[in-house]
CSV table of C-alpha atoms in Angstrom, one decimal:
chain,number,residue,atom,x,y,z
A,1,LYS,CA,14.1,20.0,11.5
A,2,GLN,CA,12.9,19.3,14.6
A,3,GLU,CA,14.9,17.2,16.9
A,4,VAL,CA,14.0,15.8,19.7
A,5,THR,CA,15.8,13.2,22.5
A,6,GLN,CA,15.0,11.1,25.2
A,7,ILE,CA,17.7,10.1,27.8
A,8,PRO,CA,18.2,7.9,29.2
A,9,ALA,CA,17.1,5.1,26.6
A,10,ALA,CA,16.6,2.8,29.1
A,11,LEU,CA,15.8,2.9,32.9
A,12,SER,CA,15.2,0.4,35.6
A,13,VAL,CA,14.4,1.6,39.0
A,14,PRO,CA,13.0,-0.5,42.2
A,15,GLU,CA,9.2,-0.4,43.0
A,16,GLY,CA,7.9,2.5,44.9
A,17,GLU,CA,11.1,4.9,43.2
A,18,ASN,CA,10.1,8.1,42.0
A,19,LEU,CA,11.4,9.1,38.7
A,20,VAL,CA,12.2,11.3,35.7
A,21,LEU,CA,12.7,11.0,32.4
A,22,ASN,CA,13.9,13.5,30.3
A,23,CYS,CA,12.6,15.0,26.5
A,24,SER,CA,14.8,17.5,25.0
A,25,PHE,CA,14.3,19.3,21.9
A,26,THR,CA,16.2,21.9,19.2
A,27,ASP,CA,13.0,23.8,18.0
A,28,SER,CA,11.2,25.9,20.6
A,29,ALA,CA,8.4,27.2,18.0
A,30,ILE,CA,5.7,24.4,19.0
A,31,TYR,CA,2.2,24.6,19.7
A,32,ASN,CA,2.0,21.4,22.3
A,33,LEU,CA,4.1,18.7,23.7
A,34,GLN,CA,2.4,15.3,24.3
A,35,TRP,CA,3.7,12.2,26.6
A,36,PHE,CA,2.7,8.7,24.9
A,37,ARG,CA,3.5,5.7,26.7
A,38,GLN,CA,3.7,2.2,25.0
A,39,ASP,CA,3.6,-1.3,26.0
A,40,PRO,CA,5.0,-3.9,23.7
A,41,GLY,CA,2.8,-5.3,21.0
A,42,LYS,CA,0.3,-2.3,21.2
A,43,GLY,CA,-0.3,1.3,20.1
A,44,LEU,CA,0.3,4.5,21.8
A,45,THR,CA,-1.5,5.7,24.4
A,46,SER,CA,-1.8,9.9,25.4
A,47,LEU,CA,-0.9,10.4,28.8
A,48,LEU,CA,-0.5,13.9,29.5
A,49,LEU,CA,-0.6,17.1,26.9
A,50,ILE,CA,0.9,20.5,27.0
A,51,GLN,CA,-0.1,23.4,25.2
A,52,SER,CA,2.8,26.1,24.2
A,53,SER,CA,1.3,28.1,27.2
A,54,GLN,CA,1.2,26.5,29.9
A,55,ARG,CA,4.3,25.2,31.4
A,56,GLU,CA,2.6,21.4,33.2
A,57,GLN,CA,0.5,19.2,33.1
A,58,THR,CA,-0.4,16.6,36.0
A,59,SER,CA,-2.5,13.9,36.2
A,60,GLY,CA,-3.2,11.6,38.8
A,61,ARG,CA,1.2,10.2,40.1
A,62,LEU,CA,2.3,12.0,36.6
A,63,ASN,CA,3.2,15.3,36.0
A,64,ALA,CA,4.9,16.6,32.9
A,65,SER,CA,6.6,20.4,32.9
A,66,LEU,CA,7.5,22.2,29.7
A,67,ASP,CA,10.4,24.3,29.6
A,68,LYS,CA,10.4,26.2,25.7
A,69,SER,CA,13.0,28.7,26.2
A,70,SER,CA,15.8,25.6,27.4
A,71,GLY,CA,14.0,23.3,24.9
A,72,ARG,CA,13.4,20.6,27.8
A,73,SER,CA,10.5,18.4,29.1
A,74,THR,CA,10.8,16.1,32.0
A,75,LEU,CA,7.9,13.5,33.1
A,76,TYR,CA,7.8,12.8,36.5
A,77,ILE,CA,6.2,9.6,38.0
A,78,ALA,CA,5.9,9.2,41.6
A,79,ALA,CA,5.3,6.1,43.6
A,80,SER,CA,6.5,4.0,40.6
A,81,GLN,CA,4.7,0.7,40.3
A,82,PRO,CA,5.4,-3.2,38.1
A,83,GLY,CA,3.2,-0.9,36.0
A,84,ASP,CA,4.1,1.7,34.9
A,85,SER,CA,6.7,-0.7,32.6
A,86,ALA,CA,6.6,0.6,29.3
A,87,THR,CA,8.2,2.3,26.6
A,88,TYR,CA,7.6,6.1,27.5
A,89,LEU,CA,7.5,8.9,24.2
A,90,CYS,CA,7.2,12.4,23.9
A,91,ALA,CA,5.9,14.3,20.6
A,92,LEU,CA,6.7,18.1,19.6
A,93,GLY,CA,3.8,19.4,17.7
A,94,SER,CA,4.6,22.0,15.3
A,95,ASN,CA,1.5,23.2,12.9
A,96,TYR,CA,0.1,19.4,11.8
A,97,LYS,CA,3.0,17.5,12.3
A,98,LEU,CA,4.8,15.8,15.4
A,99,THR,CA,8.0,14.4,15.8
A,100,PHE,CA,8.5,12.1,17.6
A,101,GLY,CA,11.5,11.0,20.2
A,102,LYS,CA,13.1,7.2,20.5
A,103,GLY,CA,11.6,6.9,23.6
A,104,THR,CA,12.8,5.6,27.5
A,105,LEU,CA,12.3,2.0,28.1
A,106,LEU,CA,11.0,2.3,32.1
A,107,THR,CA,11.3,-1.5,33.6
A,108,VAL,CA,9.6,-1.0,37.6
A,109,ASN,CA,11.0,-4.1,39.2
A,110,PRO,CA,8.9,-5.9,42.2
B,1,ASN,CA,-15.4,3.6,23.2
B,2,ALA,CA,-13.7,3.1,19.5
B,3,GLY,CA,-11.5,5.4,18.9
B,4,VAL,CA,-9.1,4.5,15.7
B,5,THR,CA,-9.5,1.2,14.2
B,6,GLN,CA,-6.8,-0.2,12.4
B,7,THR,CA,-7.2,-3.1,9.6
B,8,PRO,CA,-5.6,-5.5,8.8
B,9,LYS,CA,-4.0,-6.0,12.3
B,10,PHE,CA,-0.9,-8.6,10.7
B,11,GLN,CA,-0.2,-9.0,6.7
B,12,VAL,CA,2.2,-11.1,5.0
B,13,LEU,CA,3.3,-9.8,1.5
B,14,LYS,CA,5.9,-10.6,-1.0
B,15,THR,CA,7.2,-7.9,-2.7
B,16,GLY,CA,5.6,-6.1,-6.0
B,17,GLN,CA,1.9,-7.0,-4.3
B,18,SER,CA,-0.1,-4.4,-3.3
B,19,MET,CA,-2.1,-3.6,-0.6
B,20,THR,CA,-4.1,-1.4,1.5
B,21,LEU,CA,-4.4,-0.8,5.2
B,22,GLN,CA,-7.4,1.7,6.3
B,23,CYS,CA,-8.2,3.0,9.3
B,24,ALA,CA,-11.2,4.8,10.8
B,25,GLN,CA,-11.8,7.2,13.3
B,26,ASP,CA,-15.3,7.7,15.4
B,27,MET,CA,-14.0,10.8,17.8
B,28,ASN,CA,-14.9,13.1,14.8
B,29,HIS,CA,-11.4,14.4,14.0
B,30,ASN,CA,-10.2,16.9,11.6
B,31,SER,CA,-6.7,15.7,11.5
B,32,MET,CA,-5.4,12.1,10.7
B,33,TYR,CA,-2.5,10.8,10.6
B,34,TRP,CA,-0.2,7.5,9.1
B,35,TYR,CA,3.1,6.6,11.4
B,36,ARG,CA,5.5,3.8,11.3
B,37,GLN,CA,7.5,2.6,13.5
B,38,ASP,CA,10.8,0.8,13.3
B,39,PRO,CA,13.3,-0.4,15.9
B,40,GLY,CA,16.2,2.4,16.1
B,41,MET,CA,14.1,4.6,13.9
B,42,GLY,CA,11.0,5.6,16.7
B,43,LEU,CA,8.2,7.0,14.5
B,44,ARG,CA,8.0,8.5,11.3
B,45,LEU,CA,5.6,10.1,9.5
B,46,ILE,CA,4.4,8.7,6.2
B,47,TYR,CA,1.8,11.2,5.0
B,48,TYR,CA,-1.1,13.0,6.6
B,49,SER,CA,-4.5,15.0,6.5
B,50,ALA,CA,-5.4,17.9,7.9
B,51,SER,CA,-9.2,17.9,6.7
B,52,GLU,CA,-11.6,16.2,4.7
B,53,GLY,CA,-10.6,16.5,0.6
B,54,THR,CA,-6.6,17.0,1.8
B,55,THR,CA,-3.9,14.9,2.1
B,56,ASP,CA,0.3,16.3,2.8
B,57,LYS,CA,3.7,14.5,2.8
B,58,GLY,CA,5.1,13.4,6.0
B,59,GLU,CA,8.9,12.5,6.5
B,60,VAL,CA,9.1,9.5,4.4
B,61,PRO,CA,6.4,9.2,1.7
B,62,ASN,CA,7.8,7.3,-1.3
B,63,GLY,CA,6.5,3.8,-1.9
B,64,TYR,CA,2.6,4.9,-0.6
B,65,ASN,CA,-0.2,6.8,-1.8
B,66,VAL,CA,-3.1,7.9,0.6
B,67,SER,CA,-6.8,8.7,0.6
B,68,ARG,CA,-8.7,10.7,2.7
B,69,LEU,CA,-12.1,8.8,1.7
B,70,ASN,CA,-13.9,11.0,4.2
B,71,LYS,CA,-14.1,12.4,7.8
B,72,ARG,CA,-14.0,8.9,9.5
B,73,GLU,CA,-11.4,7.5,7.3
B,74,PHE,CA,-8.1,7.3,5.4
B,75,SER,CA,-6.3,4.8,3.6
B,76,LEU,CA,-3.1,4.3,3.0
B,77,ARG,CA,-2.2,2.1,-0.1
B,78,LEU,CA,1.0,0.5,-0.8
B,79,GLU,CA,1.3,0.0,-4.8
B,80,SER,CA,4.4,-2.6,-5.0
B,81,ALA,CA,5.9,-3.8,-1.7
B,82,ALA,CA,9.0,-3.7,-1.1
B,83,PRO,CA,11.5,-5.7,1.9
B,84,SER,CA,12.4,-2.3,3.7
B,85,GLN,CA,8.5,-1.3,4.0
B,86,THR,CA,8.3,-4.1,6.3
B,87,SER,CA,7.6,-2.3,9.8
B,88,VAL,CA,4.0,-1.5,12.2
B,89,TYR,CA,1.6,1.0,10.2
B,90,PHE,CA,-0.3,3.8,13.3
B,91,CYS,CA,-3.0,5.6,12.5
B,92,ALA,CA,-3.6,8.5,14.3
B,93,SER,CA,-6.5,11.0,14.6
B,94,ARG,CA,-6.6,14.6,16.2
B,95,GLY,CA,-9.3,17.5,16.9
B,96,GLN,CA,-8.7,20.9,17.8
B,97,GLY,CA,-6.9,21.6,14.9
B,98,ASN,CA,-3.0,21.7,15.3
B,99,THR,CA,-3.4,22.1,19.0
B,100,GLY,CA,-5.5,18.8,20.2
B,101,GLU,CA,-4.1,15.4,21.5
B,102,LEU,CA,-3.5,12.6,19.2
B,103,PHE,CA,-4.9,9.6,19.3
B,104,PHE,CA,-3.9,6.0,18.5
B,105,GLY,CA,-4.7,3.0,16.7
B,106,GLU,CA,-3.1,-0.4,17.8
B,107,GLY,CA,-1.2,-1.0,15.0
B,108,SER,CA,-0.7,-3.2,11.9
B,109,ARG,CA,2.0,-5.5,11.7
B,110,LEU,CA,3.0,-5.7,7.8
B,111,THR,CA,6.1,-8.0,7.4
B,112,VAL,CA,7.1,-8.2,3.3
B,113,LEU,CA,9.1,-11.2,2.2
């Protein structure tokens, strides 16, 4: 059974800092990995999707990497802003199912 | 761009009552999903439908039934609600078979008294 762990559970940083969120998984037989953001009381918004054959994806200030051999993915956020404050979740896709981590709550302080 | 639409957004039920959560997507996606999200438990898959006419159990299917009415719509039914089913429910859809990007609705907050 796939297990997904996100560390740290919470992170507080000053505005402008570059930061890395971590996602580790136990089963490397995945189809893809997807990073989401969730604002309080809202649904999940897709940020980046990495297929199993890819090593990284970039969108604006976000860069996600995937290393299947070590069972790890990272989400790098450059020049963080208060508007980046949210919970960030990773999800591992295996066949038709996705397994989610419990998320990292990010607070960016002005 | 509607994407994935869920109704209702909020519902309060008494123990033993029944209700149906509705979900519709306008992205012509084949796969649709129902998740529940609880504090400390994360997102857990209840049921999914890989394509029109098929449904499969996820991680926590007990107490729920689903119907894939057509390609657009996937409903979740609670036949006899229990307090343990108090949660936020999310519908999601995905195109491109089992490798596409997953898109979520805004969620339905259900309280069972």
